[in-house]
PDB file of N, CA and C in Angstrom:
ATOM      1  N   MET A   1      -7.599   1.350  -1.843  1.00 64.00           N
ATOM      2  CA  MET A   1      -6.213   1.869  -2.935  1.00 64.00           C
ATOM      3  C   MET A   1      -6.512   2.117  -4.061  1.00 64.00           C
ATOM      4  N   ASN A   2      -6.667   2.612  -5.093  1.00 64.00           N
ATOM      5  CA  ASN A   2      -7.189   2.989  -6.718  1.00 64.00           C
ATOM      6  C   ASN A   2      -5.619   2.213  -7.133  1.00 64.00           C
ATOM      7  N   LEU A   3      -5.531   0.835  -7.650  1.00 67.00           N
ATOM      8  CA  LEU A   3      -3.905   1.236  -9.378  1.00 67.00           C
ATOM      9  C   LEU A   3      -4.924   1.115 -10.693  1.00 67.00           C
ATOM     10  N   ILE A   4      -3.933   1.959 -10.756  1.00 65.00           N
ATOM     11  CA  ILE A   4      -4.108   2.152 -13.329  1.00 65.00           C
ATOM     12  C   ILE A   4      -3.209   1.340 -13.381  1.00 65.00           C
ATOM     13  N   LEU A   5      -3.239   0.220 -13.805  1.00 65.00           N
ATOM     14  CA  LEU A   5      -1.753  -1.120 -14.073  1.00 65.00           C
ATOM     15  C   LEU A   5      -1.692  -0.246 -15.496  1.00 65.00           C
ATOM     16  N   PRO A   6      -0.022  -0.663 -15.591  1.00 62.00           N
ATOM     17  CA  PRO A   6       0.712  -0.589 -17.246  1.00 62.00           C
ATOM     18  C   PRO A   6       0.346  -1.767 -18.096  1.00 62.00           C
ATOM     19  N   LYS A   7       0.148  -1.918 -19.240  1.00 60.00           N
ATOM     20  CA  LYS A   7      -0.536  -2.983 -20.079  1.00 60.00           C
ATOM     21  C   LYS A   7       1.211  -4.226 -19.813  1.00 60.00           C
ATOM     22  N   LYS A   8       2.202  -3.408 -20.183  1.00 58.00           N
ATOM     23  CA  LYS A   8       3.321  -4.396 -20.118  1.00 58.00           C
ATOM     24  C   LYS A   8       2.728  -4.513 -18.117  1.00 58.00           C
ATOM     25  N   GLN A   9       2.629  -6.097 -17.908  1.00 56.00           N
ATOM     26  CA  GLN A   9       3.030  -6.030 -16.422  1.00 56.00           C
ATOM     27  C   GLN A   9       5.102  -7.075 -16.159  1.00 56.00           C
ATOM     28  N   PHE A  10       5.446  -7.404 -16.627  1.00 65.00           N
ATOM     29  CA  PHE A  10       6.841  -8.238 -16.910  1.00 65.00           C
ATOM     30  C   PHE A  10       8.012  -7.148 -16.495  1.00 65.00           C
ATOM     31  N   GLN A  11       8.569  -6.068 -17.607  1.00 83.00           N
ATOM     32  CA  GLN A  11       9.330  -4.968 -17.315  1.00 83.00           C
ATOM     33  C   GLN A  11       9.331  -4.159 -15.916  1.00 83.00           C
ATOM     34  N   THR A  12      10.519  -3.664 -15.322  1.00 89.00           N
ATOM     35  CA  THR A  12      10.235  -2.066 -13.900  1.00 89.00           C
ATOM     36  C   THR A  12       9.444  -1.626 -14.188  1.00 89.00           C
ATOM     37  N   GLN A  13       8.640  -1.703 -13.185  1.00 93.00           N
ATOM     38  CA  GLN A  13       7.750  -0.319 -13.577  1.00 93.00           C
ATOM     39  C   GLN A  13       7.906   0.480 -12.556  1.00 93.00           C
ATOM     40  N   ARG A  14       7.850   2.089 -13.218  1.00 95.00           N
ATOM     41  CA  ARG A  14       8.149   2.880 -12.336  1.00 95.00           C
ATOM     42  C   ARG A  14       7.627   3.938 -11.470  1.00 95.00           C
ATOM     43  N   VAL A  15       7.620   3.704  -9.967  1.00 96.00           N
ATOM     44  CA  VAL A  15       6.161   4.168  -9.034  1.00 96.00           C
ATOM     45  C   VAL A  15       6.141   4.894  -8.542  1.00 96.00           C
ATOM     46  N   GLY A  16       4.635   6.203  -8.634  1.00 95.00           N
ATOM     47  CA  GLY A  16       5.380   7.477  -8.182  1.00 95.00           C
ATOM     48  C   GLY A  16       3.713   7.088  -6.612  1.00 95.00           C
ATOM     49  N   ILE A  17       4.237   7.711  -6.046  1.00 96.00           N
ATOM     50  CA  ILE A  17       2.788   8.061  -4.789  1.00 96.00           C
ATOM     51  C   ILE A  17       2.161   9.306  -4.206  1.00 96.00           C
ATOM     52  N   TYR A  18       1.193   9.060  -4.146  1.00 92.00           N
ATOM     53  CA  TYR A  18       0.585  10.414  -4.770  1.00 92.00           C
ATOM     54  C   TYR A  18      -0.019  11.255  -3.477  1.00 92.00           C
ATOM     55  N   ALA A  19      -0.545  11.826  -2.181  1.00 93.00           N
ATOM     56  CA  ALA A  19      -0.826  11.536  -1.082  1.00 93.00           C
ATOM     57  C   ALA A  19      -1.002  12.965  -1.023  1.00 93.00           C
ATOM     58  N   ARG A  20      -2.510  13.690  -0.290  1.00 89.00           N
ATOM     59  CA  ARG A  20      -2.905  14.596   0.083  1.00 89.00           C
ATOM     60  C   ARG A  20      -3.477  14.847   1.136  1.00 89.00           C
ATOM     61  N   VAL A  21      -3.374  16.126   1.810  1.00 89.00           N
ATOM     62  CA  VAL A  21      -4.567  16.846   2.469  1.00 89.00           C
ATOM     63  C   VAL A  21      -4.774  17.586   2.652  1.00 89.00           C
ATOM     64  N   SER A  22      -5.292  17.908   3.240  1.00 86.00           N
ATOM     65  CA  SER A  22      -6.585  19.702   2.968  1.00 86.00           C
ATOM     66  C   SER A  22      -6.153  20.793   3.989  1.00 86.00           C
ATOM     67  N   THR A  23      -5.459  20.332   5.195  1.00 88.00           N
ATOM     68  CA  THR A  23      -4.812  21.185   6.545  1.00 88.00           C
ATOM     69  C   THR A  23      -3.355  19.908   7.186  1.00 88.00           C
ATOM     70  N   LEU A  24      -2.605  21.454   8.051  1.00 89.00           N
ATOM     71  CA  LEU A  24      -1.969  21.405   8.403  1.00 89.00           C
ATOM     72  C   LEU A  24      -2.423  21.297   9.840  1.00 89.00           C
ATOM     73  N   ASP A  25      -4.226  20.688  10.517  1.00 91.00           N
ATOM     74  CA  ASP A  25      -3.328  20.561  11.745  1.00 91.00           C
ATOM     75  C   ASP A  25      -3.757  18.859  11.222  1.00 91.00           C
ATOM     76  N   LYS A  26      -3.277  18.390  13.212  1.00 93.00           N
ATOM     77  CA  LYS A  26      -2.118  17.435  13.173  1.00 93.00           C
ATOM     78  C   LYS A  26      -3.175  16.113  13.060  1.00 93.00           C
ATOM     79  N   ASP A  27      -4.268  15.845  12.659  1.00 92.00           N
ATOM     80  CA  ASP A  27      -5.099  14.999  12.475  1.00 92.00           C
ATOM     81  C   ASP A  27      -4.411  13.881  10.867  1.00 92.00           C
ATOM     82  N   GLN A  28      -4.498  15.177  10.556  1.00 91.00           N
ATOM     83  CA  GLN A  28      -4.537  16.044   8.296  1.00 91.00           C
ATOM     84  C   GLN A  28      -3.197  14.836   8.124  1.00 91.00           C
ATOM     85  N   LEU A  29      -1.706  16.061   9.489  1.00 93.00           N
ATOM     86  CA  LEU A  29      -0.531  15.054   9.806  1.00 93.00           C
ATOM     87  C   LEU A  29      -0.374  13.560   9.740  1.00 93.00           C
ATOM     88  N   ASN A  30      -1.095  13.562   9.902  1.00 94.00           N
ATOM     89  CA  ASN A  30      -0.824  12.182  11.052  1.00 94.00           C
ATOM     90  C   ASN A  30      -1.244  11.216   9.056  1.00 94.00           C
ATOM     91  N   SER A  31      -2.318  11.996   9.420  1.00 91.00           N
ATOM     92  CA  SER A  31      -3.088  10.963   8.039  1.00 91.00           C
ATOM     93  C   SER A  31      -2.297  10.850   6.947  1.00 91.00           C
ATOM     94  N   LEU A  32      -1.537  11.706   6.733  1.00 93.00           N
ATOM     95  CA  LEU A  32      -0.455  11.395   5.379  1.00 93.00           C
ATOM     96  C   LEU A  32      -0.235  11.161   5.651  1.00 93.00           C
ATOM     97  N   VAL A  33       0.943  10.527   7.373  1.00 95.00           N
ATOM     98  CA  VAL A  33       2.056   9.983   7.967  1.00 95.00           C
ATOM     99  C   VAL A  33       0.878   8.273   7.059  1.00 95.00           C
ATOM    100  N   VAL A  34       0.254   8.028   7.597  1.00 94.00           N
ATOM    101  CA  VAL A  34      -0.435   7.053   6.950  1.00 94.00           C
ATOM    102  C   VAL A  34      -0.082   6.210   5.948  1.00 94.00           C
ATOM    103  N   GLN A  35      -1.197   7.226   4.332  1.00 93.00           N
ATOM    104  CA  GLN A  35      -1.221   7.533   3.296  1.00 93.00           C
ATOM    105  C   GLN A  35       0.107   6.729   3.253  1.00 93.00           C
ATOM    106  N   ILE A  36       1.495   7.477   2.954  1.00 96.00           N
ATOM    107  CA  ILE A  36       1.921   6.808   2.362  1.00 96.00           C
ATOM    108  C   ILE A  36       3.688   5.956   2.757  1.00 96.00           C
ATOM    109  N   SER A  37       2.686   5.188   4.373  1.00 96.00           N
ATOM    110  CA  SER A  37       3.200   4.336   5.077  1.00 96.00           C
ATOM    111  C   SER A  37       2.796   3.872   4.229  1.00 96.00           C
ATOM    112  N   ALA A  38       1.869   2.522   4.477  1.00 95.00           N
ATOM    113  CA  ALA A  38       0.568   2.578   3.568  1.00 95.00           C
ATOM    114  C   ALA A  38       0.922   1.750   2.180  1.00 95.00           C
ATOM    115  N   LEU A  39       1.154   2.811   0.865  1.00 95.00           N
ATOM    116  CA  LEU A  39       1.361   2.672   0.473  1.00 95.00           C
ATOM    117  C   LEU A  39       2.559   2.337  -0.169  1.00 95.00           C
ATOM    118  N   THR A  40       3.768   3.034   0.143  1.00 96.00           N
ATOM    119  CA  THR A  40       4.588   2.973   0.851  1.00 96.00           C
ATOM    120  C   THR A  40       4.947   1.353   0.594  1.00 96.00           C
ATOM    121  N   ARG A  41       4.635   0.529   1.662  1.00 96.00           N
ATOM    122  CA  ARG A  41       4.656  -0.526   1.554  1.00 96.00           C
ATOM    123  C   ARG A  41       3.895  -1.147   0.986  1.00 96.00           C
ATOM    124  N   LEU A  42       2.754  -0.571  -0.031  1.00 95.00           N
ATOM    125  CA  LEU A  42       1.610  -1.908  -1.630  1.00 95.00           C
ATOM    126  C   LEU A  42       3.291  -1.669  -2.431  1.00 95.00           C
ATOM    127  N   THR A  43       3.761  -0.908  -2.783  1.00 95.00           N
ATOM    128  CA  THR A  43       5.016  -0.806  -3.947  1.00 95.00           C
ATOM    129  C   THR A  43       6.055  -2.045  -3.070  1.00 95.00           C
ATOM    130  N   SER A  44       6.469  -1.449  -2.581  1.00 94.00           N
ATOM    131  CA  SER A  44       7.396  -3.194  -2.233  1.00 94.00           C
ATOM    132  C   SER A  44       7.212  -4.592  -1.909  1.00 94.00           C
ATOM    133  N   HIS A  45       5.403  -4.149  -2.692  1.00 94.00           N
ATOM    134  CA  HIS A  45       5.246  -6.231  -2.754  1.00 94.00           C
ATOM    135  C   HIS A  45       5.252  -6.543  -3.938  1.00 94.00           C
ATOM    136  N   TYR A  46       5.212  -5.917  -4.651  1.00 92.00           N
ATOM    137  CA  TYR A  46       5.719  -5.790  -5.944  1.00 92.00           C
ATOM    138  C   TYR A  46       7.534  -5.547  -6.508  1.00 92.00           C
ATOM    139  N   TYR A  47       7.962  -6.695  -6.654  1.00 91.00           N
ATOM    140  CA  TYR A  47       8.833  -7.952  -7.341  1.00 91.00           C
ATOM    141  C   TYR A  47       9.605  -6.613  -8.316  1.00 91.00           C
ATOM    142  N   ASN A  48       8.807  -5.836  -9.477  1.00 92.00           N
ATOM    143  CA  ASN A  48       9.406  -4.710 -10.400  1.00 92.00           C
ATOM    144  C   ASN A  48       8.111  -3.710 -10.351  1.00 92.00           C
ATOM    145  N   TRP A  49       7.858  -2.730  -9.569  1.00 95.00           N
ATOM    146  CA  TRP A  49       7.903  -1.898  -9.260  1.00 95.00           C
ATOM    147  C   TRP A  49       8.913  -1.462  -7.954  1.00 95.00           C
ATOM    148  N   LYS A  50       9.218  -0.619  -8.972  1.00 95.00           N
ATOM    149  CA  LYS A  50      10.242   0.757  -7.909  1.00 95.00           C
ATOM    150  C   LYS A  50       9.825   2.067  -7.853  1.00 95.00           C
ATOM    151  N   LEU A  51      10.085   2.642  -6.539  1.00 97.00           N
ATOM    152  CA  LEU A  51       8.975   3.902  -6.439  1.00 97.00           C
ATOM    153  C   LEU A  51       9.974   4.150  -6.562  1.00 97.00           C
ATOM    154  N   VAL A  52      10.081   5.657  -7.893  1.00 96.00           N
ATOM    155  CA  VAL A  52      10.519   6.865  -7.229  1.00 96.00           C
ATOM    156  C   VAL A  52      10.624   7.568  -7.219  1.00 96.00           C
ATOM    157  N   ASP A  53       9.042   8.565  -7.149  1.00 97.00           N
ATOM    158  CA  ASP A  53       8.669   9.312  -6.200  1.00 97.00           C
ATOM    159  C   ASP A  53       7.206   9.750  -5.457  1.00 97.00           C
ATOM    160  N   ILE A  54       7.565  10.935  -4.877  1.00 97.00           N
ATOM    161  CA  ILE A  54       6.056  10.479  -3.809  1.00 97.00           C
ATOM    162  C   ILE A  54       5.436  12.300  -3.088  1.00 97.00           C
ATOM    163  N   TYR A  55       4.546  12.022  -3.959  1.00 96.00           N
ATOM    164  CA  TYR A  55       4.242  13.547  -4.582  1.00 96.00           C
ATOM    165  C   TYR A  55       2.606  14.481  -3.193  1.00 96.00           C
ATOM    166  N   ILE A  56       3.925  15.631  -3.307  1.00 94.00           N
ATOM    167  CA  ILE A  56       2.584  15.934  -1.468  1.00 94.00           C
ATOM    168  C   ILE A  56       1.966  16.553  -1.654  1.00 94.00           C
ATOM    169  N   ASP A  57       0.701  16.807  -1.534  1.00 91.00           N
ATOM    170  CA  ASP A  57       0.796  18.637  -1.626  1.00 91.00           C
ATOM    171  C   ASP A  57      -0.697  18.477  -0.362  1.00 91.00           C
ATOM    172  N   ILE A  58      -0.621  19.346   0.401  1.00 89.00           N
ATOM    173  CA  ILE A  58      -1.135  19.843   1.415  1.00 89.00           C
ATOM    174  C   ILE A  58      -2.008  21.632   1.650  1.00 89.00           C
ATOM    175  N   VAL A  59      -3.631  21.115   0.730  1.00 82.00           N
ATOM    176  CA  VAL A  59      -4.309  22.131   0.108  1.00 82.00           C
ATOM    177  C   VAL A  59      -5.473  21.726  -0.362  1.00 82.00           C
ATOM    178  N   SER A  60      -6.889  22.280  -0.765  1.00 69.00           N
ATOM    179  CA  SER A  60      -7.881  21.972  -0.442  1.00 69.00           C
ATOM    180  C   SER A  60      -7.952  21.382  -1.212  1.00 69.00           C
ATOM    181  N   GLY A  61      -9.236  21.038  -1.855  1.00 56.00           N
ATOM    182  CA  GLY A  61      -9.254  19.801  -2.946  1.00 56.00           C
ATOM    183  C   GLY A  61     -11.026  20.497  -3.627  1.00 56.00           C
ATOM    184  N   LYS A  62     -11.168  21.610  -1.762  1.00 62.00           N
ATOM    185  CA  LYS A  62     -12.155  21.840  -2.758  1.00 62.00           C
ATOM    186  C   LYS A  62     -11.624  23.464  -3.789  1.00 62.00           C
ATOM    187  N   THR A  63     -11.114  24.039  -3.840  1.00 60.00           N
ATOM    188  CA  THR A  63     -10.731  24.958  -4.021  1.00 60.00           C
ATOM    189  C   THR A  63      -9.891  25.368  -5.702  1.00 60.00           C
ATOM    190  N   LYS A  64      -9.537  25.921  -5.353  1.00 59.00           N
ATOM    191  CA  LYS A  64      -8.952  25.502  -6.879  1.00 59.00           C
ATOM    192  C   LYS A  64      -7.469  26.383  -6.450  1.00 59.00           C
ATOM    193  N   SER A  65      -6.632  26.315  -5.704  1.00 63.00           N
ATOM    194  CA  SER A  65      -5.647  26.562  -4.774  1.00 63.00           C
ATOM    195  C   SER A  65      -4.662  25.658  -6.251  1.00 63.00           C
ATOM    196  N   SER A  66      -3.568  25.962  -5.933  1.00 77.00           N
ATOM    197  CA  SER A  66      -2.315  25.207  -6.834  1.00 77.00           C
ATOM    198  C   SER A  66      -1.964  24.629  -6.201  1.00 77.00           C
ATOM    199  N   ARG A  67      -2.591  22.844  -6.688  1.00 80.00           N
ATOM    200  CA  ARG A  67      -1.347  21.679  -6.082  1.00 80.00           C
ATOM    201  C   ARG A  67      -0.233  21.589  -7.264  1.00 80.00           C
ATOM    202  N   LYS A  68       0.583  22.405  -6.443  1.00 89.00           N
ATOM    203  CA  LYS A  68       1.663  21.877  -7.767  1.00 89.00           C
ATOM    204  C   LYS A  68       2.342  20.913  -7.338  1.00 89.00           C
ATOM    205  N   GLU A  69       1.856  19.539  -5.853  1.00 91.00           N
ATOM    206  CA  GLU A  69       3.040  18.366  -6.621  1.00 91.00           C
ATOM    207  C   GLU A  69       2.132  17.159  -8.119  1.00 91.00           C
ATOM    208  N   LEU A  70       0.930  17.500  -7.867  1.00 87.00           N
ATOM    209  CA  LEU A  70      -0.165  17.122  -8.185  1.00 87.00           C
ATOM    210  C   LEU A  70      -0.060  17.359 -10.006  1.00 87.00           C
ATOM    211  N   SER A  71       0.866  18.704  -9.946  1.00 87.00           N
ATOM    212  CA  SER A  71       0.862  19.547 -11.722  1.00 87.00           C
ATOM    213  C   SER A  71       2.837  18.665 -11.723  1.00 87.00           C
ATOM    214  N   ARG A  72       3.402  18.190 -10.935  1.00 94.00           N
ATOM    215  CA  ARG A  72       5.208  18.404 -11.028  1.00 94.00           C
ATOM    216  C   ARG A  72       4.081  16.614 -11.856  1.00 94.00           C
ATOM    217  N   MET A  73       3.468  15.236 -10.989  1.00 91.00           N
ATOM    218  CA  MET A  73       3.089  13.545 -11.247  1.00 91.00           C
ATOM    219  C   MET A  73       2.460  13.847 -12.584  1.00 91.00           C
ATOM    220  N   LEU A  74       1.989  15.021 -13.156  1.00 89.00           N
ATOM    221  CA  LEU A  74       1.165  15.064 -14.530  1.00 89.00           C
ATOM    222  C   LEU A  74       2.384  14.904 -15.666  1.00 89.00           C
ATOM    223  N   GLU A  75       3.777  16.280 -15.134  1.00 93.00           N
ATOM    224  CA  GLU A  75       4.203  16.085 -15.972  1.00 93.00           C
ATOM    225  C   GLU A  75       4.905  14.661 -16.138  1.00 93.00           C
ATOM    226  N   ASP A  76       5.558  14.528 -14.662  1.00 94.00           N
ATOM    227  CA  ASP A  76       6.473  13.340 -15.025  1.00 94.00           C
ATOM    228  C   ASP A  76       5.494  12.158 -15.697  1.00 94.00           C
ATOM    229  N   ILE A  77       4.312  11.716 -15.544  1.00 91.00           N
ATOM    230  CA  ILE A  77       3.940  10.496 -15.967  1.00 91.00           C
ATOM    231  C   ILE A  77       4.112  11.028 -18.096  1.00 91.00           C
ATOM    232  N   LYS A  78       3.965  12.443 -18.203  1.00 90.00           N
ATOM    233  CA  LYS A  78       3.214  12.905 -19.657  1.00 90.00           C
ATOM    234  C   LYS A  78       5.159  12.413 -20.317  1.00 90.00           C
ATOM    235  N   LYS A  79       6.075  12.294 -19.288  1.00 93.00           N
ATOM    236  CA  LYS A  79       7.514  12.615 -19.706  1.00 93.00           C
ATOM    237  C   LYS A  79       8.330  10.946 -19.706  1.00 93.00           C
ATOM    238  N   GLU A  80       6.787   9.857 -19.275  1.00 90.00           N
ATOM    239  CA  GLU A  80       6.638   9.095 -18.902  1.00 90.00           C
ATOM    240  C   GLU A  80       8.092   8.154 -18.248  1.00 90.00           C
ATOM    241  N   ASP A  81       8.004   9.658 -16.693  1.00 94.00           N
ATOM    242  CA  ASP A  81       9.430   9.076 -16.088  1.00 94.00           C
ATOM    243  C   ASP A  81       8.474   8.197 -14.601  1.00 94.00           C
ATOM    244  N   VAL A  82       7.031   8.290 -14.469  1.00 94.00           N
ATOM    245  CA  VAL A  82       6.515   7.462 -14.081  1.00 94.00           C
ATOM    246  C   VAL A  82       5.555   6.710 -14.517  1.00 94.00           C
ATOM    247  N   ASN A  83       4.815   6.010 -14.236  1.00 91.00           N
ATOM    248  CA  ASN A  83       3.858   4.580 -15.250  1.00 91.00           C
ATOM    249  C   ASN A  83       3.421   3.967 -14.234  1.00 91.00           C
ATOM    250  N   ILE A  84       3.496   4.655 -12.752  1.00 91.00           N
ATOM    251  CA  ILE A  84       2.149   4.318 -12.215  1.00 91.00           C
ATOM    252  C   ILE A  84       2.261   4.643 -11.409  1.00 91.00           C
ATOM    253  N   ILE A  85       0.828   5.130 -10.575  1.00 90.00           N
ATOM    254  CA  ILE A  85       0.447   5.963  -9.242  1.00 90.00           C
ATOM    255  C   ILE A  85      -0.736   5.328  -8.769  1.00 90.00           C
ATOM    256  N   VAL A  86      -0.247   5.231  -7.142  1.00 91.00           N
ATOM    257  CA  VAL A  86      -1.177   4.003  -6.476  1.00 91.00           C
ATOM    258  C   VAL A  86      -1.510   5.655  -5.139  1.00 91.00           C
ATOM    259  N   THR A  87      -2.333   5.273  -5.135  1.00 88.00           N
ATOM    260  CA  THR A  87      -3.378   6.926  -4.267  1.00 88.00           C
ATOM    261  C   THR A  87      -3.867   6.182  -2.998  1.00 88.00           C
ATOM    262  N   LYS A  88      -4.140   6.949  -2.213  1.00 84.00           N
ATOM    263  CA  LYS A  88      -5.666   6.654  -0.990  1.00 84.00           C
ATOM    264  C   LYS A  88      -6.758   6.164  -1.632  1.00 84.00           C
ATOM    265  N   SER A  89      -7.104   6.730  -3.016  1.00 71.00           N
ATOM    266  CA  SER A  89      -8.245   6.713  -3.166  1.00 71.00           C
ATOM    267  C   SER A  89      -8.800   8.050  -4.048  1.00 71.00           C
ATOM    268  N   VAL A  90      -9.579   8.073  -5.423  1.00 64.00           N
ATOM    269  CA  VAL A  90      -9.277   9.112  -6.491  1.00 64.00           C
ATOM    270  C   VAL A  90      -9.491  10.431  -6.212  1.00 64.00           C
ATOM    271  N   SER A  91     -10.746  10.546  -5.066  1.00 63.00           N
ATOM    272  CA  SER A  91     -10.722  11.988  -4.492  1.00 63.00           C
ATOM    273  C   SER A  91      -9.688  12.691  -4.326  1.00 63.00           C
ATOM    274  N   ARG A  92      -8.423  11.910  -4.165  1.00 63.00           N
ATOM    275  CA  ARG A  92      -7.204  12.906  -4.264  1.00 63.00           C
ATOM    276  C   ARG A  92      -6.839  13.594  -4.556  1.00 63.00           C
ATOM    277  N   PHE A  93      -7.217  13.387  -6.056  1.00 63.00           N
ATOM    278  CA  PHE A  93      -6.360  14.041  -7.371  1.00 63.00           C
ATOM    279  C   PHE A  93      -7.478  15.641  -7.090  1.00 63.00           C
ATOM    280  N   GLY A  94      -9.251  14.783  -6.154  1.00 61.00           N
ATOM    281  CA  GLY A  94      -9.702  17.115  -6.038  1.00 61.00           C
ATOM    282  C   GLY A  94     -11.051  16.433  -6.862  1.00 61.00           C
ATOM    283  N   ARG A  95     -11.616  17.073  -5.429  1.00 60.00           N
ATOM    284  CA  ARG A  95     -13.035  17.061  -5.160  1.00 60.00           C
ATOM    285  C   ARG A  95     -14.434  17.198  -6.851  1.00 60.00           C
ATOM    286  N   ASP A  96     -13.426  18.188  -7.842  1.00 59.00           N
ATOM    287  CA  ASP A  96     -14.074  18.298  -8.775  1.00 59.00           C
ATOM    288  C   ASP A  96     -13.702  17.447  -9.572  1.00 59.00           C
ATOM    289  N   THR A  97     -15.252  17.779  -9.790  1.00 58.00           N
ATOM    290  CA  THR A  97     -15.302  16.047 -11.130  1.00 58.00           C
ATOM    291  C   THR A  97     -14.274  15.753 -12.316  1.00 58.00           C
ATOM    292  N   LEU A  98     -14.203  17.110 -12.752  1.00 59.00           N
ATOM    293  CA  LEU A  98     -13.675  17.658 -13.374  1.00 59.00           C
ATOM    294  C   LEU A  98     -12.579  17.240 -13.884  1.00 59.00           C
ATOM    295  N   ASP A  99     -12.012  17.939 -12.658  1.00 60.00           N
ATOM    296  CA  ASP A  99     -10.152  18.343 -12.235  1.00 60.00           C
ATOM    297  C   ASP A  99      -9.887  16.713 -12.005  1.00 60.00           C
ATOM    298  N   ALA A 100     -10.422  15.820 -10.961  1.00 61.00           N
ATOM    299  CA  ALA A 100     -10.077  15.018 -10.965  1.00 61.00           C
ATOM    300  C   ALA A 100     -10.396  14.392 -12.295  1.00 61.00           C
ATOM    301  N   PHE A 101     -11.117  14.036 -13.076  1.00 60.00           N
ATOM    302  CA  PHE A 101     -11.188  13.002 -14.767  1.00 60.00           C
ATOM    303  C   PHE A 101     -10.006  13.502 -15.626  1.00 60.00           C
ATOM    304  N   GLU A 102      -9.992  14.400 -15.755  1.00 65.00           N
ATOM    305  CA  GLU A 102      -7.852  15.294 -16.715  1.00 65.00           C
ATOM    306  C   GLU A 102      -7.461  14.809 -16.118  1.00 65.00           C
ATOM    307  N   ALA A 103      -7.055  14.627 -14.611  1.00 65.00           N
ATOM    308  CA  ALA A 103      -5.830  13.727 -13.922  1.00 65.00           C
ATOM    309  C   ALA A 103      -6.054  12.438 -15.062  1.00 65.00           C
ATOM    310  N   LEU A 104      -6.633  11.682 -13.746  1.00 65.00           N
ATOM    311  CA  LEU A 104      -6.815  10.446 -14.843  1.00 65.00           C
ATOM    312  C   LEU A 104      -7.159   9.684 -16.679  1.00 65.00           C
ATOM    313  N   LYS A 105      -7.593  10.797 -17.074  1.00 68.00           N
ATOM    314  CA  LYS A 105      -7.016  11.458 -18.444  1.00 68.00           C
ATOM    315  C   LYS A 105      -5.514  11.405 -18.605  1.00 68.00           C
ATOM    316  N   VAL A 106      -4.547  11.845 -17.992  1.00 67.00           N
ATOM    317  CA  VAL A 106      -3.292  11.565 -18.635  1.00 67.00           C
ATOM    318  C   VAL A 106      -2.399  10.552 -17.414  1.00 67.00           C
ATOM    319  N   ILE A 107      -3.125   9.790 -16.020  1.00 67.00           N
ATOM    320  CA  ILE A 107      -2.306   9.001 -16.200  1.00 67.00           C
ATOM    321  C   ILE A 107      -3.107   7.900 -17.131  1.00 67.00           C
ATOM    322  N   LYS A 108      -4.512   7.816 -17.426  1.00 68.00           N
ATOM    323  CA  LYS A 108      -4.111   6.508 -18.500  1.00 68.00           C
ATOM    324  C   LYS A 108      -3.661   6.232 -19.606  1.00 68.00           C
TER     325      LYS A 108
END
């Protein structure tokens, strides 16, 4: 799991979870449940973290298909509604290095 932490640790942090799977296949949906469950548990371990949203996309990272929840998450970060994102891995942001890098620039 990857964490990008804010500079200030003592104030309440607004946390978002980002989970993505490629298909509606049963195994993929099970993976989605596991991702969300594990990341929700992780969030609950920090006394100053408040889970404010969960962003879920079911779309392949290999395609240029719209990832609406990723876009919504990035907008929430820009508005400072969310200041910590937890995800299974950076690959959830996309298989294309450029796409993932662009998302990480906004998150940072």
